[in-house]
Amino acid sequence: MPTEQPMPEPGPGPGNIPRPVPVPYAPEGTPTGDPAHDPAEAPFLGLLATGAAAEEYERPVLRARAGGASAGRLAAVERAKLLALRVRAELEDRRRREAELSALYATAHDLAGLRDLDAVLRAIVRRARSLLGTEVAYLTLNDPSAGDTYMRVTDGSVSARFQQLRLGMGEGLGGLVAQTARPYVTDSYLHDERFRHTRTIDSGVQDEGLVAILGVPLMLGSGVIGVLFAADRRERVFEHGQIALLAAHAAHAAVALDTANLLAETRKTLTELEAANEIIRDRSAVIERASDVHDRLTELVLRGGGVQDVAGAVAEVLHGEVEFTEPGGAPAEALDRSRADGHAVRDGADWVAAVGAVGAGGEVLGALVLRGHPALDPVDQRTLERAAMVTSLLLLARRTAGEAEQRVRGELLDDLLNAADRDPRLLRERAVRVGADLDAPHVVLAARTDGPRPDDAHSHGTDRRRLRSAASHLAATRRGLAAERDGGAVLLLPLGPDDDPAHTARETAARLGAALHLPVTVGASAPVPAPAARPAAVADAYAEARRCREALGALGRAGQGAAAADFGFLGLLLADTRDVDGFVHRTLGAVTDYDARRGTELLRTLGAYFASGMSPARTKDALHVHVNTVAQRLDRVSRLLGPDWQTPARALEVQLALRLHQLSSAVAGDTGA
């Protein structure tokens, strides 16, 4: 190729114009290596490509000044810097919007997969808190019948008062959102005069420690069904993008709520259709089954069959599961209805027929429960009722044969209560004859009827006889003893490895009450390890059981069963032993153990919380910590003690246990323990 020859240097003189020195060509915006001739935008393109921080964009300007650039060059670099910062801000804004859209897409996907209404509500609130990064989120739903809106779900809340708030339309920020169907936001709620403040709402907000609150409406069509909130316990300005993000989330949430409600209605409709189809399928075989069960029941009675034989025959004919239960084992409300009208009644998907209501002087001996037949044909219903009558006759016959054995059991229990010096060997021999084991742990129960009966001697005597009969029957089925005593009944029942006196008392009250159709109050003693070895312990246990029974009556809990442990602090007075340490450990053991393991101050926080009127805001002042620390500690206490520890009854128990723990700690410190 020919090479370019150098041109001669022009000399000075008229008409001779100096030629510019050639500059190597580079595309526009590409650095050439010469800062003085590089485009002004060149250094900023690299910063944009690497995602540098905003302060880095000032460096090219400083370098240009330091290099002695001309005023024009400096102005061009300054303009390039401002343009690059605008581009950077636009890119950041687009990245943020992309992240928000991704989060909304994920939220919509998650909500679409939920079907249970409560699960949908919890997911909505939890995701709202996550999207905006707030400390608390909550959701209220409108109550058209009451004309207000009420707290439905919270996430991050620790105040019981706040979680039970109701807001009238137009009251507070939430009531205003529900009324106007528009978002509202405040960076300091208690000092914001745009809302109608009420003492109830302000107290709840202050108790939770909330400061900045954002609320957006949940819309279905043109109507508002509730309000979704995001809140912080410090001042915070919610930007327009965050308001729009929460509003978009609320739109998805409203659709998910509507879908969950529609699915619930659809499930209900499908269940009803299935029940109707079941009736149609069974109609053709009803008469044949009725004839079959009549023949089977007649044969059972003639050959001396038992209760389980009757249940098995009915189950085979009706193609379902039939079970005979004691009075306390059947649904109480259904059993009462069946006893009242003498017919089998439906209880959910089951049918219940009372046994003994007619043939035993009004006493209910149990029930036949047919499971798996929600749509029972009327003929099959009468079949179940006839089976219940046959079962009643069989039980009454068996009861007559067992009355002699019950008298023997009552005499043995009377001897245990009255004669502390009885020979243990003779007691064991008598117990073996009635199938009892007096060397095993037992519990003593004191029972008494408390129904609204006429105040006459005849009615009272009838109740006592029926109670004695029902108690004797229950004791015989449990391989225990029963007797009439002090106007009521006393039972000595064995305790299994997993049984406890309180549960046995409640179960006994339910069974006796169902059998008599009257409230029966039952008190239980502490376990008696071996009644035959220490007969005197039975009398002491009976005295404790009577104290528990009288305490139930004094507390307005007639018809229930309880042991000393059920009365909390009062149980220390009712029991024969004063187990203060046991009461404190049952009430606060989970918290004290956690403090001991982790070195935390949950117990101290509990004391300050109650001393501050159960207000997290005042508690943090007493402890000199942040309100978030108080909230976190109280949340941990809820996990250890259970979510109901702030209810009035539990709160009283916790405060008494705290006081006893403080007193015992002080005594231990004084004695050097």
XYZ file of C-alpha atoms in Angstrom:
673
model
C 0.000 0.000 0.000
C 1.287 3.499 -0.677
C 2.385 5.335 2.386
C 1.353 8.866 3.165
C 4.231 11.296 2.565
C 4.773 13.997 5.125
C 3.617 17.413 4.020
C 6.153 20.260 4.031
C 5.832 22.622 6.989
C 4.221 25.861 5.745
C 6.229 28.885 6.421
C 4.980 32.116 7.793
C 3.620 34.678 5.535
C 0.431 36.103 4.177
C -2.237 33.588 3.273
C -0.561 30.753 5.162
C -3.024 29.335 7.823
C -1.568 26.829 10.361
C -3.096 23.344 9.973
C -4.476 21.654 13.132
C -2.670 18.683 14.584
C -4.651 15.490 13.749
C -6.465 13.842 16.800
C -7.028 10.072 16.737
C -10.698 9.257 16.051
C -12.846 7.688 18.799
C -16.621 7.149 18.959
C -18.552 9.787 20.851
C -18.458 9.197 24.628
C -15.390 6.899 24.479
C -12.372 8.058 26.531
C -9.290 8.676 24.411
C -6.855 8.700 27.272
C -6.495 12.493 27.184
C -8.637 14.009 29.990
C -8.520 17.401 28.323
C -10.134 16.073 25.140
C -12.343 13.260 26.531
C -16.097 13.941 26.344
C -17.468 15.438 29.590
C -19.822 12.458 30.021
C -17.088 9.808 29.807
C -16.180 9.397 33.524
C -19.826 9.363 34.569
C -20.696 6.504 32.236
C -18.291 4.265 34.120
C -19.816 5.317 37.446
C -23.306 4.506 36.155
C -22.137 1.130 34.863
C -20.654 0.121 38.245
C -23.555 1.472 40.343
C -21.307 3.846 42.311
C -22.598 5.864 45.268
C -23.909 9.400 44.659
C -20.911 11.064 46.313
C -18.549 9.433 43.777
C -20.028 11.643 41.001
C -18.299 14.714 42.452
C -14.818 13.296 41.891
C -14.578 13.990 38.094
C -15.508 17.634 38.740
C -12.809 17.936 41.383
C -10.229 16.343 39.081
C -11.140 18.727 36.257
C -10.664 21.723 38.559
C -7.424 20.331 39.897
C -6.179 19.802 36.317
C -6.775 23.466 35.439
C -9.628 22.856 33.011
C -11.152 25.852 31.313
C -14.406 27.399 32.434
C -16.223 25.879 29.468
C -14.809 22.451 30.224
C -15.829 22.749 33.905
C -19.347 23.793 32.918
C -19.625 20.828 30.560
C -18.417 18.416 33.268
C -20.895 19.931 35.769
C -23.768 19.484 33.294
C -22.682 15.907 32.638
C -22.606 15.247 36.384
C -26.170 16.536 36.902
C -27.382 14.519 33.920
C -25.679 11.359 35.241
C -27.224 11.861 38.701
C -30.646 12.196 37.106
C -30.059 8.975 35.182
C -28.868 7.258 38.379
C -31.957 8.402 40.292
C -34.193 7.166 37.486
C -32.446 3.785 37.481
C -32.769 3.514 41.277
C -36.445 4.402 41.069
C -37.002 1.764 38.392
C -35.142 -0.859 40.414
C -37.236 0.007 43.468
C -40.451 -0.224 41.475
C -39.345 -3.529 40.018
C -38.694 -4.882 43.529
C -42.102 -3.660 44.723
C -43.850 -5.213 41.733
C -42.017 -8.486 42.364
C -43.114 -8.394 46.009
C -46.716 -7.670 44.998
C -46.602 -10.515 42.479
C -45.297 -12.887 45.149
C -47.984 -11.665 47.551
C -50.754 -12.238 45.019
C -49.351 -15.703 44.278
C -49.250 -16.608 47.996
C -52.749 -15.300 48.700
C -54.156 -17.140 45.687
C -52.946 -20.431 47.164
C -54.740 -19.948 50.512
C -58.289 -21.181 51.070
C -58.961 -20.779 54.797
C -60.311 -17.322 55.728
C -58.251 -16.969 58.911
C -55.090 -18.050 57.086
C -55.760 -15.446 54.371
C -56.210 -12.671 56.954
C -53.018 -13.589 58.806
C -51.052 -13.749 55.532
C -52.337 -10.307 54.463
C -51.242 -8.630 57.693
C -47.903 -10.441 57.898
C -47.016 -9.524 54.286
C -48.066 -5.877 54.797
C -45.646 -5.631 57.713
C -42.903 -7.204 55.591
C -43.501 -5.001 52.529
C -43.180 -1.718 54.422
C -40.723 -2.917 57.075
C -42.878 -1.675 59.972
C -42.943 -2.886 63.546
C -46.696 -3.540 63.629
C -49.401 -4.304 61.060
C -53.077 -4.938 61.660
C -56.404 -5.263 59.862
C -59.909 -4.160 60.827
C -63.161 -5.338 59.253
C -66.412 -3.425 59.001
C -69.419 -4.608 61.002
C -72.500 -3.462 59.039
C -74.925 -4.485 61.806
C -73.102 -2.437 64.476
C -72.126 0.375 62.113
C -68.466 0.334 63.153
C -65.182 -1.435 62.408
C -63.373 -3.878 64.712
C -59.851 -5.258 65.115
C -59.638 -8.665 63.361
C -55.935 -9.619 63.000
C -52.678 -8.114 64.319
C -48.998 -8.876 63.728
C -46.336 -7.500 66.073
C -48.871 -6.233 68.645
C -48.356 -6.938 72.367
C -51.203 -4.963 73.983
C -54.404 -6.875 74.808
C -56.391 -3.633 74.947
C -55.229 -2.594 71.476
C -56.117 -6.016 70.015
C -59.757 -5.604 71.168
C -60.403 -2.088 69.825
C -63.611 -1.129 67.999
C -63.742 2.120 66.008
C -66.879 4.027 65.116
C -67.191 5.330 61.579
C -65.167 8.537 61.341
C -63.368 7.966 64.660
C -59.582 7.930 64.592
C -57.500 7.334 61.502
C -59.002 3.875 60.857
C -62.602 5.029 61.201
C -61.905 7.883 58.790
C -60.402 5.503 56.212
C -63.381 3.136 56.557
C -65.838 6.026 56.150
C -64.153 7.881 53.265
C -62.610 4.894 51.410
C -59.350 6.856 51.064
C -55.839 6.222 52.464
C -54.741 8.337 55.434
C -51.306 8.642 57.004
C -49.854 10.346 60.054
C -46.278 10.534 61.299
C -47.417 11.228 64.900
C -50.937 9.968 65.604
C -51.528 11.339 69.102
C -50.530 14.866 68.011
C -52.426 14.834 64.710
C -55.587 16.959 64.922
C -56.985 15.883 61.538
C -58.707 12.874 63.119
C -61.517 12.648 65.641
C -59.738 11.376 68.761
C -61.562 9.293 71.383
C -60.327 8.202 74.780
C -60.768 4.502 73.968
C -58.833 4.610 70.695
C -56.085 6.925 71.985
C -55.612 4.730 75.074
C -55.273 1.626 72.904
C -52.779 3.319 70.545
C -50.788 4.731 73.464
C -50.825 1.370 75.243
C -49.325 -0.262 72.133
C -46.832 2.606 71.819
C -47.700 3.413 68.181
C -46.653 6.752 66.668
C -46.638 6.677 62.843
C -49.645 4.972 61.204
C -50.660 4.373 57.582
C -54.141 3.042 56.758
C -55.566 2.042 53.362
C -59.082 0.761 52.590
C -59.923 -2.806 51.593
C -62.337 -2.363 48.676
C -64.730 -4.813 47.065
C -66.317 -3.041 44.130
C -67.303 0.369 45.421
C -67.727 -0.748 49.023
C -65.230 -0.777 51.891
C -65.009 -4.062 53.826
C -62.144 -3.082 56.132
C -58.872 -1.208 56.617
C -55.253 -2.443 56.393
C -52.667 -0.656 58.582
C -48.886 -0.464 58.866
C -47.456 1.327 61.924
C -44.213 2.092 63.771
C -43.498 2.945 67.393
C -41.460 5.979 66.316
C -42.021 8.962 64.074
C -41.761 8.051 60.409
C -42.770 9.658 57.116
C -44.462 7.240 54.728
C -43.563 8.158 51.142
C -46.054 8.228 48.273
C -44.541 5.062 46.817
C -45.053 3.207 50.103
C -48.663 4.377 50.321
C -49.288 3.181 46.772
C -47.555 -0.130 47.552
C -49.762 -0.823 50.585
C -52.862 0.222 48.610
C -51.963 -2.216 45.832
C -51.425 -4.957 48.423
C -54.833 -4.145 49.922
C -56.448 -4.542 46.491
C -54.960 -8.052 46.167
C -56.010 -8.808 49.746
C -59.637 -7.812 49.144
C -59.834 -10.164 46.153
C -58.304 -12.992 48.218
C -60.842 -12.391 51.009
C -63.711 -12.480 48.551
C -62.352 -15.700 47.044
C -62.029 -17.351 50.483
C -65.639 -16.425 51.335
C -66.877 -17.800 48.009
C -64.951 -21.036 48.546
C -66.471 -21.445 52.023
C -69.958 -21.011 50.583
C -69.127 -23.477 47.806
C -67.943 -26.092 50.306
C -71.152 -25.688 52.285
C -73.254 -26.127 49.142
C -71.313 -29.244 48.137
C -71.847 -30.762 51.594
C -75.587 -30.184 51.332
C -75.672 -31.772 47.855
C -73.773 -34.814 49.104
C -76.264 -35.214 51.960
C -79.183 -35.062 49.518
C -77.567 -37.697 47.297
C -77.017 -39.926 50.307
C -80.747 -39.816 51.119
C -81.655 -40.766 47.546
C -79.229 -43.710 47.507
C -80.435 -45.086 50.826
C -84.192 -44.733 50.234
C -84.646 -48.033 48.405
C -83.104 -50.137 51.216
C -84.826 -48.509 54.227
C -87.719 -50.950 54.659
C -85.476 -53.982 54.299
C -83.065 -52.687 56.939
C -85.900 -51.961 59.391
C -87.199 -55.521 59.122
C -83.712 -56.951 59.488
C -82.884 -54.994 62.651
C -86.221 -55.965 64.260
C -85.424 -59.644 63.814
C -81.862 -59.215 65.106
C -82.894 -57.315 68.247
C -85.566 -59.891 69.078
C -83.025 -62.687 68.775
C -80.534 -60.799 70.988
C -83.054 -60.359 73.808
C -84.108 -64.025 73.692
C -80.555 -65.341 73.938
C -79.443 -62.842 76.620
C -77.194 -60.584 74.560
C -75.422 -57.537 75.962
C -75.207 -53.833 75.191
C -72.308 -54.209 72.778
C -74.206 -56.938 70.915
C -77.089 -54.513 70.368
C -74.708 -51.792 69.132
C -73.018 -54.237 66.747
C -76.323 -55.449 65.283
C -77.567 -51.900 64.647
C -74.209 -50.904 63.106
C -74.351 -53.824 60.692
C -77.916 -53.067 59.601
C -77.445 -49.298 59.250
C -73.993 -49.654 57.643
C -72.371 -47.272 60.114
C -70.459 -47.170 63.386
C -72.679 -47.451 66.485
C -71.195 -46.898 69.940
C -72.720 -47.067 73.414
C -71.342 -44.286 75.626
C -71.737 -43.319 79.261
C -73.790 -40.126 79.896
C -70.665 -37.966 80.123
C -69.265 -39.358 76.877
C -72.111 -38.156 74.648
C -72.684 -34.529 73.511
C -74.589 -32.956 76.432
C -76.924 -30.750 74.378
C -77.937 -33.562 72.017
C -78.408 -35.972 74.935
C -80.718 -33.484 76.678
C -82.866 -33.057 73.562
C -83.125 -36.808 73.049
C -84.063 -37.342 76.710
C -86.722 -34.630 76.541
C -88.667 -35.857 73.490
C -87.774 -39.575 73.519
C -86.367 -39.561 69.974
C -82.943 -39.804 68.369
C -81.545 -36.371 67.494
C -78.885 -35.242 65.056
C -75.574 -33.814 66.310
C -73.467 -32.681 63.361
C -72.771 -35.763 61.278
C -73.841 -38.093 64.142
C -77.141 -39.220 65.662
C -77.672 -39.559 69.430
C -80.397 -41.645 71.150
C -80.679 -41.414 74.945
C -80.710 -44.748 76.794
C -82.878 -45.151 79.912
C -84.811 -41.873 79.739
C -88.214 -43.628 79.840
C -87.645 -46.905 81.622
C -85.423 -45.669 84.488
C -87.550 -42.991 86.127
C -86.040 -40.115 84.120
C -82.413 -41.155 84.735
C -80.174 -41.315 81.657
C -77.987 -44.409 81.644
C -76.048 -43.552 78.515
C -76.561 -43.076 74.779
C -76.312 -44.895 71.474
C -74.299 -42.762 69.022
C -74.521 -43.518 65.307
C -71.542 -42.090 63.441
C -71.126 -41.503 59.724
C -74.812 -40.980 58.847
C -75.499 -37.222 58.603
C -78.703 -37.881 56.607
C -80.597 -40.603 58.503
C -83.854 -41.877 57.037
C -86.895 -41.573 59.373
C -87.315 -45.371 59.396
C -83.626 -45.813 60.304
C -84.075 -43.161 62.981
C -86.883 -45.222 64.581
C -84.643 -48.291 64.333
C -81.969 -46.495 66.365
C -84.599 -45.448 68.916
C -85.868 -49.035 69.345
C -82.280 -50.205 69.828
C -81.859 -47.572 72.561
C -84.972 -48.892 74.334
C -83.684 -52.468 74.186
C -80.332 -51.276 75.559
C -82.144 -49.521 78.420
C -83.937 -52.755 79.387
C -80.670 -54.694 79.359
C -78.913 -52.099 81.530
C -81.758 -51.968 84.056
C -81.683 -55.731 84.357
C -77.930 -55.653 84.911
C -78.290 -52.835 87.474
C -80.784 -54.856 89.523
C -78.372 -57.772 89.636
C -75.525 -55.477 90.705
C -77.261 -53.616 93.537
C -76.123 -56.191 96.078
C -72.518 -55.735 94.957
C -72.911 -51.948 95.204
C -74.059 -52.247 98.827
C -70.954 -54.254 99.578
C -68.801 -51.564 97.952
C -70.537 -48.845 99.980
C -69.978 -50.679 103.251
C -66.275 -51.119 102.468
C -65.898 -47.378 101.757
C -67.788 -46.513 104.965
C -65.334 -48.637 106.940
C -62.382 -46.841 105.297
C -63.864 -43.463 106.242
C -65.018 -44.319 109.774
C -62.516 -46.837 111.114
C -58.902 -45.767 110.742
C -57.742 -48.818 112.719
C -59.138 -51.476 110.397
C -56.865 -54.402 109.622
C -55.265 -53.692 106.185
C -55.261 -57.410 105.374
C -59.036 -57.704 105.857
C -59.597 -54.543 103.819
C -57.600 -55.972 100.918
C -59.538 -59.246 101.019
C -62.899 -57.445 100.907
C -61.657 -55.208 98.073
C -60.585 -58.216 95.978
C -64.108 -59.667 96.209
C -65.547 -56.557 94.496
C -62.695 -56.202 92.009
C -60.934 -53.228 93.675
C -57.193 -52.811 94.317
C -56.663 -50.716 97.451
C -52.874 -50.849 97.141
C -52.977 -48.674 93.986
C -53.211 -44.842 94.014
C -56.772 -43.536 94.406
C -58.572 -40.208 94.559
C -61.469 -39.338 96.873
C -64.379 -37.408 95.288
C -67.184 -35.594 97.130
C -70.303 -35.092 94.955
C -73.541 -33.185 95.556
C -76.520 -32.206 93.384
C -77.083 -28.462 92.923
C -80.076 -28.341 90.589
C -83.023 -25.942 90.870
C -85.356 -28.531 92.472
C -88.549 -27.831 94.488
C -87.778 -27.214 98.154
C -89.466 -30.261 99.650
C -88.213 -33.362 101.389
C -89.555 -35.773 98.783
C -87.720 -34.133 95.855
C -84.523 -33.818 97.880
C -84.668 -37.484 98.870
C -85.241 -38.506 95.238
C -82.201 -36.553 94.096
C -80.045 -38.151 96.793
C -81.141 -41.670 95.819
C -80.554 -41.019 92.140
C -77.111 -39.551 92.896
C -76.203 -42.569 95.023
C -77.342 -44.944 92.284
C -75.456 -43.107 89.533
C -72.303 -42.816 91.688
C -72.414 -46.534 92.504
C -72.809 -47.399 88.833
C -69.874 -45.164 87.888
C -67.687 -46.612 90.657
C -68.466 -50.168 89.549
C -67.448 -49.413 85.950
C -64.184 -47.844 87.203
C -63.384 -50.655 89.726
C -63.810 -48.193 92.584
C -66.073 -47.677 95.610
C -69.024 -45.342 96.286
C -71.299 -44.550 99.223
C -73.871 -41.986 100.375
C -72.538 -39.473 102.878
C -73.338 -36.001 104.284
C -76.269 -35.426 101.936
C -74.241 -36.312 98.866
C -72.054 -39.102 97.548
C -68.416 -40.024 98.102
C -66.400 -42.021 95.580
C -62.990 -43.683 95.822
C -61.688 -44.175 92.267
C -58.313 -45.533 91.091
C -55.892 -43.195 89.321
C -54.058 -44.366 86.215
C -50.462 -43.320 85.428
C -51.661 -40.409 83.265
C -54.692 -39.431 85.384
C -54.873 -36.459 87.728
C -57.467 -35.537 90.391
C -58.651 -32.370 88.633
C -59.449 -34.167 85.358
C -61.144 -37.019 87.243
C -63.317 -34.503 89.144
C -64.433 -32.755 85.951
C -65.144 -36.055 84.211
C -67.138 -37.346 87.208
C -69.203 -34.126 87.421
C -70.023 -34.375 83.710
C -71.026 -38.038 83.867
C -73.132 -37.759 87.017
C -74.770 -34.559 85.787
C -75.652 -36.161 82.451
C -77.056 -39.255 84.192
C -79.249 -37.240 86.604
C -80.033 -34.341 84.244
C -79.055 -32.075 87.123
C -75.893 -30.085 87.906
C -73.581 -32.178 90.088
C -70.675 -30.441 91.855
C -67.613 -32.614 92.535
C -64.521 -31.840 94.628
C -61.404 -34.007 94.456
C -58.628 -34.705 96.938
C -54.937 -35.089 96.348
C -53.939 -38.664 95.378
C -54.064 -41.279 98.182
C -51.115 -43.631 97.452
C -52.454 -46.855 99.075
C -55.805 -46.650 100.933
C -55.497 -50.128 102.450
C -52.098 -49.368 104.030
C -53.262 -46.018 105.536
C -57.056 -46.009 106.010
C -56.852 -42.749 107.987
C -55.622 -40.952 104.848
C -58.986 -41.665 103.177
C -60.889 -39.624 105.789
C -58.421 -36.728 105.466
C -58.728 -36.855 101.679
C -62.535 -36.793 101.930
C -62.328 -33.630 104.063
C -60.147 -31.981 101.411
C -62.536 -33.054 98.634
C -65.473 -31.537 100.546
C -63.592 -28.235 100.938
C -63.005 -28.132 97.187
C -66.674 -28.876 96.522
C -67.825 -26.110 98.890
C -65.365 -23.686 97.283
C -66.896 -24.388 93.866
C -70.329 -23.508 95.231
C -69.064 -20.324 96.872
C -67.444 -19.249 93.593
C -70.662 -19.776 91.620
C -69.292 -22.827 89.797
C -72.011 -25.312 90.739
C -72.181 -28.279 88.401
C -68.420 -28.379 87.838
C -65.563 -30.497 89.138
C -62.197 -29.361 90.517
C -59.250 -30.212 92.746
C -57.157 -27.893 94.910
C -54.717 -27.278 92.035
C -57.559 -25.743 89.960
C -58.049 -22.882 92.421
C -54.618 -21.363 92.006
C -53.743 -19.361 95.121
C -56.998 -20.394 96.831
C -55.930 -24.008 96.413
C -53.164 -23.398 98.971
C -55.902 -22.912 101.577
C -58.079 -25.813 100.440
C -55.387 -28.512 100.299
C -54.076 -30.349 103.334
C -50.551 -29.228 102.397
C -49.466 -25.639 101.691
C -47.407 -26.104 98.544
C -46.401 -22.456 97.933
C -43.357 -23.377 95.863
C -45.478 -25.672 93.730
C -47.980 -22.874 93.038
C -45.212 -20.455 92.065
C -43.540 -23.022 89.818
C -46.823 -23.994 88.097
C -47.560 -20.334 87.409
C -44.130 -18.832 86.619
C -41.808 -21.815 86.214
C -41.467 -21.419 82.453
C -40.346 -17.781 82.856
C -37.959 -18.342 85.780
C -36.368 -21.316 84.030
C -35.898 -19.270 80.844
C -34.245 -16.414 82.804
C -31.950 -18.897 84.535
C -30.898 -20.514 81.246
C -30.517 -17.358 79.133
C -29.611 -14.708 81.707
C -32.619 -12.589 80.625
C -34.847 -10.300 82.707
C -38.315 -11.507 81.756
C -39.440 -11.860 85.398
C -38.303 -8.298 86.195
C -40.070 -7.050 83.072
C -43.285 -8.798 84.180
C -43.133 -7.090 87.563
C -42.588 -3.672 85.988
C -45.365 -4.337 83.419
C -47.992 -5.018 86.102
C -46.692 -2.166 88.284
C -47.125 0.173 85.272
C -50.770 -0.737 84.737
C -49.955 -3.235 81.936
C -48.776 -0.406 79.664
C -45.694 -1.103 77.504
C -45.078 2.636 77.145
C -44.855 3.172 80.925
C -42.972 -0.086 81.431
C -40.108 1.033 79.206
C -39.745 4.188 81.362
C -39.586 2.090 84.540
C -36.954 -0.237 83.056
C -35.076 2.502 81.124
C -35.229 0.504 77.889
C -36.766 1.075 74.457
C -40.445 0.197 73.987
C -39.408 -2.345 71.337
C -37.389 -4.177 73.997
C -40.487 -4.307 76.215
C -42.570 -5.573 73.301
C -40.045 -8.295 72.492
C -39.860 -9.427 76.122
C -43.656 -9.531 76.494
C -43.901 -11.499 73.262
C -41.465 -14.043 74.714
C -43.562 -14.184 77.936
C -46.668 -14.922 75.821
C -44.855 -17.845 74.214
C -43.820 -19.202 77.614
C -47.064 -18.662 79.597
C -49.611 -18.916 76.778
C -51.535 -16.207 74.901
C -54.175 -15.829 77.683
C -51.789 -14.725 80.444
C -53.142 -11.137 80.304
C -56.774 -12.154 80.874
C -58.070 -10.992 84.287
C -58.045 -14.435 85.933
C -54.588 -15.423 84.661
C -53.175 -11.953 85.316
C -54.250 -12.189 88.982
C -52.594 -15.609 89.326
C -49.384 -14.316 87.729
C -49.274 -11.247 90.003
C -49.836 -13.356 93.139
C -47.131 -15.782 92.045
C -44.761 -12.847 91.373
C -45.400 -11.518 94.878
C -44.835 -14.912 96.510
C -41.658 -15.390 94.460
C -40.374 -11.987 95.607
C -41.190 -12.799 99.257
C -39.551 -16.211 99.103
C -36.469 -14.705 97.410
C -36.262 -12.038 100.114
C -36.528 -14.658 102.887
C -33.876 -16.791 101.197
C -31.601 -13.748 100.999
C -32.106 -12.892 104.684
C -31.252 -16.434 105.777
C -28.264 -16.657 103.455
C -29.847 -19.408 101.377
